[in-house]
Amino acid sequence: DEQAPALPNDLLLIDPNWIALNDSVDLWLDVAIFERAFAAVRGQPGETLTPEQASEVQAAVALYQGDLLEGCYHDWFLYERERLQNMYLTMLDKLLVFHMEQGDYEAGIECGGRILRYDRARECTHQQLMVLYARAGRRTSALRQYERCAEALDEELGVRPSQLTDAIYQEVR
């Protein structure tokens, strides 16, 4: 049973064994924009982003509205979900560092909070948040961040904060 060729306005190309998007249709895909922004800054440290690059990454991060096909657990969903989530976290980390370098501490703190919603035991993000809070003049928040870090590391991994995290804590104290 042969499938008829797609007409220029057909969104999907359908075959008995596969389904694909028709490249000739004018279509805007959030995932394509997201992946393009990630590719543009892959391997580039956050402190070297230009304001234009940071703006593009910020727009891409705003497209991420949650995990791909949440609630579905087929193998390919899990791989794609994790791949996109890792891209999201990497871009947030670049933005956090960019904002820290620019002195926009509140924007950096917001990025760090978003990262920790996905990975609450990410110690480097806790460290960055402690520094951001301290630079923003929010010493108590920096000290509380240490406590959240210690709790998350203990509950998630059964470990204590690293010497670097302890040193940041002592400096803030």
PDB file of C-alpha atoms in Angstrom:
ATOM      1  CA  ASP A   1       0.000   0.000   0.000  1.00  0.00           C
ATOM      2  CA  GLU A   2       1.906   3.056  -1.294  1.00  0.00           C
ATOM      3  CA  GLN A   3       1.433   6.445   0.346  1.00  0.00           C
ATOM      4  CA  ALA A   4       0.550   9.368  -1.916  1.00  0.00           C
ATOM      5  CA  PRO A   5       3.249  12.066  -2.128  1.00  0.00           C
ATOM      6  CA  ALA A   6       2.724  14.979   0.236  1.00  0.00           C
ATOM      7  CA  LEU A   7       1.196  18.146  -1.076  1.00  0.00           C
ATOM      8  CA  PRO A   8       3.099  21.376  -0.260  1.00  0.00           C
ATOM      9  CA  ASN A   9       0.602  22.252   2.504  1.00  0.00           C
ATOM     10  CA  ASP A  10       0.635  18.834   4.194  1.00  0.00           C
ATOM     11  CA  LEU A  11       2.257  19.160   7.605  1.00  0.00           C
ATOM     12  CA  LEU A  12       3.014  15.471   8.034  1.00  0.00           C
ATOM     13  CA  LEU A  13       4.551  12.936   5.702  1.00  0.00           C
ATOM     14  CA  ILE A  14       3.049   9.578   6.600  1.00  0.00           C
ATOM     15  CA  ASP A  15       4.284   6.166   5.600  1.00  0.00           C
ATOM     16  CA  PRO A  16       3.195   2.811   7.096  1.00  0.00           C
ATOM     17  CA  ASN A  17       6.530   2.656   8.974  1.00  0.00           C
ATOM     18  CA  TRP A  18       7.178   6.282   9.935  1.00  0.00           C
ATOM     19  CA  ILE A  19       5.842   9.815  10.300  1.00  0.00           C
ATOM     20  CA  ALA A  20       7.903  12.939   9.551  1.00  0.00           C
ATOM     21  CA  LEU A  21       7.410  16.676   9.325  1.00  0.00           C
ATOM     22  CA  ASN A  22       7.291  18.065   5.812  1.00  0.00           C
ATOM     23  CA  ASP A  23      10.348  20.343   5.391  1.00  0.00           C
ATOM     24  CA  SER A  24       8.633  22.375   2.689  1.00  0.00           C
ATOM     25  CA  VAL A  25       5.916  23.641   5.069  1.00  0.00           C
ATOM     26  CA  ASP A  26       6.570  27.018   6.732  1.00  0.00           C
ATOM     27  CA  LEU A  27       6.730  25.899  10.350  1.00  0.00           C
ATOM     28  CA  TRP A  28       8.136  27.395  13.560  1.00  0.00           C
ATOM     29  CA  LEU A  29       9.388  24.770  16.029  1.00  0.00           C
ATOM     30  CA  ASP A  30      10.341  25.734  19.561  1.00  0.00           C
ATOM     31  CA  VAL A  31      12.726  22.764  19.800  1.00  0.00           C
ATOM     32  CA  ALA A  32      14.539  23.872  16.619  1.00  0.00           C
ATOM     33  CA  ILE A  33      14.998  27.407  18.024  1.00  0.00           C
ATOM     34  CA  PHE A  34      16.099  25.931  21.368  1.00  0.00           C
ATOM     35  CA  GLU A  35      18.650  23.606  19.757  1.00  0.00           C
ATOM     36  CA  ARG A  36      19.976  26.357  17.481  1.00  0.00           C
ATOM     37  CA  ALA A  37      20.597  28.675  20.452  1.00  0.00           C
ATOM     38  CA  PHE A  38      22.358  25.876  22.323  1.00  0.00           C
ATOM     39  CA  ALA A  39      24.557  25.048  19.326  1.00  0.00           C
ATOM     40  CA  ALA A  40      25.538  28.713  18.972  1.00  0.00           C
ATOM     41  CA  VAL A  41      27.075  28.813  22.476  1.00  0.00           C
ATOM     42  CA  ARG A  42      28.143  25.181  22.932  1.00  0.00           C
ATOM     43  CA  GLY A  43      31.577  25.074  24.502  1.00  0.00           C
ATOM     44  CA  GLN A  44      31.611  28.806  25.195  1.00  0.00           C
ATOM     45  CA  PRO A  45      31.972  29.840  28.848  1.00  0.00           C
ATOM     46  CA  GLY A  46      29.171  32.011  30.215  1.00  0.00           C
ATOM     47  CA  GLU A  47      31.535  34.840  31.089  1.00  0.00           C
ATOM     48  CA  THR A  48      32.457  35.245  27.412  1.00  0.00           C
ATOM     49  CA  LEU A  49      28.881  35.555  26.113  1.00  0.00           C
ATOM     50  CA  THR A  50      28.070  38.820  24.403  1.00  0.00           C
ATOM     51  CA  PRO A  51      24.855  40.579  25.448  1.00  0.00           C
ATOM     52  CA  GLU A  52      23.343  39.502  22.103  1.00  0.00           C
ATOM     53  CA  GLN A  53      24.248  35.856  22.709  1.00  0.00           C
ATOM     54  CA  ALA A  54      22.910  36.035  26.253  1.00  0.00           C
ATOM     55  CA  SER A  55      19.656  37.481  24.930  1.00  0.00           C
ATOM     56  CA  GLU A  56      19.339  34.641  22.404  1.00  0.00           C
ATOM     57  CA  VAL A  57      20.039  32.045  25.101  1.00  0.00           C
ATOM     58  CA  GLN A  58      17.531  33.745  27.428  1.00  0.00           C
ATOM     59  CA  ALA A  59      14.869  33.561  24.697  1.00  0.00           C
ATOM     60  CA  ALA A  60      15.642  29.871  24.136  1.00  0.00           C
ATOM     61  CA  VAL A  61      15.478  29.120  27.870  1.00  0.00           C
ATOM     62  CA  ALA A  62      12.052  30.814  27.987  1.00  0.00           C
ATOM     63  CA  LEU A  63      10.820  28.306  25.397  1.00  0.00           C
ATOM     64  CA  TYR A  64      11.497  25.415  27.771  1.00  0.00           C
ATOM     65  CA  GLN A  65       8.154  24.917  29.482  1.00  0.00           C
ATOM     66  CA  GLY A  66       8.905  21.571  31.107  1.00  0.00           C
ATOM     67  CA  ASP A  67      10.152  18.146  30.287  1.00  0.00           C
ATOM     68  CA  LEU A  68       9.360  16.650  26.888  1.00  0.00           C
ATOM     69  CA  LEU A  69       6.247  14.463  26.929  1.00  0.00           C
ATOM     70  CA  GLU A  70       6.175  14.303  30.696  1.00  0.00           C
ATOM     71  CA  GLY A  71       4.443  11.149  31.844  1.00  0.00           C
ATOM     72  CA  CYS A  72       5.541   9.100  28.817  1.00  0.00           C
ATOM     73  CA  TYR A  73       8.218   6.519  29.481  1.00  0.00           C
ATOM     74  CA  HIS A  74       9.157   4.983  26.138  1.00  0.00           C
ATOM     75  CA  ASP A  75      12.913   4.667  25.712  1.00  0.00           C
ATOM     76  CA  TRP A  76      13.203   7.319  23.021  1.00  0.00           C
ATOM     77  CA  PHE A  77      11.150   9.795  25.099  1.00  0.00           C
ATOM     78  CA  LEU A  78      13.518   9.343  28.023  1.00  0.00           C
ATOM     79  CA  TYR A  79      16.614   9.924  25.885  1.00  0.00           C
ATOM     80  CA  GLU A  80      15.180  13.043  24.209  1.00  0.00           C
ATOM     81  CA  ARG A  81      13.813  14.361  27.516  1.00  0.00           C
ATOM     82  CA  GLU A  82      17.212  14.036  29.184  1.00  0.00           C
ATOM     83  CA  ARG A  83      19.052  15.499  26.180  1.00  0.00           C
ATOM     84  CA  LEU A  84      16.832  18.596  26.085  1.00  0.00           C
ATOM     85  CA  GLN A  85      16.909  18.986  29.866  1.00  0.00           C
ATOM     86  CA  ASN A  86      20.723  18.881  29.846  1.00  0.00           C
ATOM     87  CA  MET A  87      20.775  21.554  27.139  1.00  0.00           C
ATOM     88  CA  TYR A  88      18.387  23.661  29.240  1.00  0.00           C
ATOM     89  CA  LEU A  89      20.520  23.326  32.373  1.00  0.00           C
ATOM     90  CA  THR A  90      23.704  24.119  30.439  1.00  0.00           C
ATOM     91  CA  MET A  91      22.184  27.284  28.987  1.00  0.00           C
ATOM     92  CA  LEU A  92      20.888  28.337  32.417  1.00  0.00           C
ATOM     93  CA  ASP A  93      24.360  27.815  33.844  1.00  0.00           C
ATOM     94  CA  LYS A  94      25.887  29.985  31.104  1.00  0.00           C
ATOM     95  CA  LEU A  95      23.314  32.697  31.852  1.00  0.00           C
ATOM     96  CA  LEU A  96      23.991  32.481  35.593  1.00  0.00           C
ATOM     97  CA  VAL A  97      27.712  33.078  34.994  1.00  0.00           C
ATOM     98  CA  PHE A  98      26.988  35.825  32.442  1.00  0.00           C
ATOM     99  CA  HIS A  99      24.735  37.661  34.921  1.00  0.00           C
ATOM    100  CA  MET A 100      27.287  37.222  37.710  1.00  0.00           C
ATOM    101  CA  GLU A 101      29.985  38.779  35.507  1.00  0.00           C
ATOM    102  CA  GLN A 102      27.638  41.629  34.517  1.00  0.00           C
ATOM    103  CA  GLY A 103      26.759  42.352  38.156  1.00  0.00           C
ATOM    104  CA  ASP A 104      23.098  41.438  37.602  1.00  0.00           C
ATOM    105  CA  TYR A 105      22.954  39.294  40.731  1.00  0.00           C
ATOM    106  CA  GLU A 106      19.180  38.928  40.920  1.00  0.00           C
ATOM    107  CA  ALA A 107      19.008  37.553  37.365  1.00  0.00           C
ATOM    108  CA  GLY A 108      21.817  35.134  38.233  1.00  0.00           C
ATOM    109  CA  ILE A 109      20.003  34.055  41.396  1.00  0.00           C
ATOM    110  CA  GLU A 110      16.870  33.389  39.354  1.00  0.00           C
ATOM    111  CA  CYS A 111      18.857  31.173  36.938  1.00  0.00           C
ATOM    112  CA  GLY A 112      20.387  29.263  39.830  1.00  0.00           C
ATOM    113  CA  GLY A 113      16.982  28.651  41.384  1.00  0.00           C
ATOM    114  CA  ARG A 114      15.711  27.239  38.093  1.00  0.00           C
ATOM    115  CA  ILE A 115      18.701  24.906  37.851  1.00  0.00           C
ATOM    116  CA  LEU A 116      18.166  23.594  41.381  1.00  0.00           C
ATOM    117  CA  ARG A 117      14.500  22.812  40.632  1.00  0.00           C
ATOM    118  CA  TYR A 118      15.841  20.126  38.280  1.00  0.00           C
ATOM    119  CA  ASP A 119      18.946  19.077  40.205  1.00  0.00           C
ATOM    120  CA  ARG A 120      18.819  20.101  43.848  1.00  0.00           C
ATOM    121  CA  ALA A 121      22.162  18.403  44.617  1.00  0.00           C
ATOM    122  CA  ARG A 122      24.135  20.362  42.006  1.00  0.00           C
ATOM    123  CA  GLU A 123      26.801  21.664  44.335  1.00  0.00           C
ATOM    124  CA  CYS A 124      28.451  24.082  41.901  1.00  0.00           C
ATOM    125  CA  THR A 125      25.118  25.898  41.527  1.00  0.00           C
ATOM    126  CA  HIS A 126      24.744  26.155  45.308  1.00  0.00           C
ATOM    127  CA  GLN A 127      28.263  27.627  45.425  1.00  0.00           C
ATOM    128  CA  GLN A 128      27.431  30.166  42.729  1.00  0.00           C
ATOM    129  CA  LEU A 129      24.218  31.118  44.519  1.00  0.00           C
ATOM    130  CA  MET A 130      26.085  31.660  47.785  1.00  0.00           C
ATOM    131  CA  VAL A 131      28.463  34.027  45.974  1.00  0.00           C
ATOM    132  CA  LEU A 132      25.613  35.808  44.175  1.00  0.00           C
ATOM    133  CA  TYR A 133      23.660  36.317  47.394  1.00  0.00           C
ATOM    134  CA  ALA A 134      26.776  37.628  49.139  1.00  0.00           C
ATOM    135  CA  ARG A 135      27.582  40.032  46.292  1.00  0.00           C
ATOM    136  CA  ALA A 136      23.976  41.226  46.325  1.00  0.00           C
ATOM    137  CA  GLY A 137      24.363  42.058  50.027  1.00  0.00           C
ATOM    138  CA  ARG A 138      22.081  39.209  51.100  1.00  0.00           C
ATOM    139  CA  ARG A 139      24.386  37.489  53.588  1.00  0.00           C
ATOM    140  CA  THR A 140      21.614  35.621  55.394  1.00  0.00           C
ATOM    141  CA  SER A 141      20.368  34.191  52.096  1.00  0.00           C
ATOM    142  CA  ALA A 142      23.915  33.064  51.265  1.00  0.00           C
ATOM    143  CA  LEU A 143      24.191  31.253  54.600  1.00  0.00           C
ATOM    144  CA  ARG A 144      20.768  29.654  54.116  1.00  0.00           C
ATOM    145  CA  GLN A 145      21.869  28.511  50.653  1.00  0.00           C
ATOM    146  CA  TYR A 146      24.725  26.626  52.290  1.00  0.00           C
ATOM    147  CA  GLU A 147      22.236  24.863  54.561  1.00  0.00           C
ATOM    148  CA  ARG A 148      20.047  23.929  51.577  1.00  0.00           C
ATOM    149  CA  CYS A 149      23.152  22.618  49.806  1.00  0.00           C
ATOM    150  CA  ALA A 150      24.241  20.503  52.782  1.00  0.00           C
ATOM    151  CA  GLU A 151      20.717  19.092  53.173  1.00  0.00           C
ATOM    152  CA  ALA A 152      20.364  18.263  49.458  1.00  0.00           C
ATOM    153  CA  LEU A 153      23.782  16.607  49.257  1.00  0.00           C
ATOM    154  CA  ASP A 154      23.065  14.529  52.356  1.00  0.00           C
ATOM    155  CA  GLU A 155      19.568  13.466  51.265  1.00  0.00           C
ATOM    156  CA  GLU A 156      20.358  12.863  47.591  1.00  0.00           C
ATOM    157  CA  LEU A 157      23.923  11.538  47.721  1.00  0.00           C
ATOM    158  CA  GLY A 158      24.804  10.875  51.349  1.00  0.00           C
ATOM    159  CA  VAL A 159      27.809  13.240  51.221  1.00  0.00           C
ATOM    160  CA  ARG A 160      28.916  16.467  52.866  1.00  0.00           C
ATOM    161  CA  PRO A 161      29.610  19.713  51.014  1.00  0.00           C
ATOM    162  CA  SER A 162      33.072  19.966  49.453  1.00  0.00           C
ATOM    163  CA  GLN A 163      35.936  21.964  50.937  1.00  0.00           C
ATOM    164  CA  LEU A 164      35.283  24.706  48.387  1.00  0.00           C
ATOM    165  CA  THR A 165      31.648  25.008  49.474  1.00  0.00           C
ATOM    166  CA  ASP A 166      32.743  25.096  53.127  1.00  0.00           C
ATOM    167  CA  ALA A 167      35.331  27.778  52.290  1.00  0.00           C
ATOM    168  CA  ILE A 168      32.689  29.947  50.579  1.00  0.00           C
ATOM    169  CA  TYR A 169      30.447  29.493  53.606  1.00  0.00           C
ATOM    170  CA  GLN A 170      33.263  30.518  55.996  1.00  0.00           C
ATOM    171  CA  GLU A 171      34.086  33.564  53.879  1.00  0.00           C
ATOM    172  CA  VAL A 172      30.421  34.675  53.879  1.00  0.00           C
ATOM    173  CA  ARG A 173      30.152  34.075  57.617  1.00  0.00           C
TER     174      ARG A 173
END
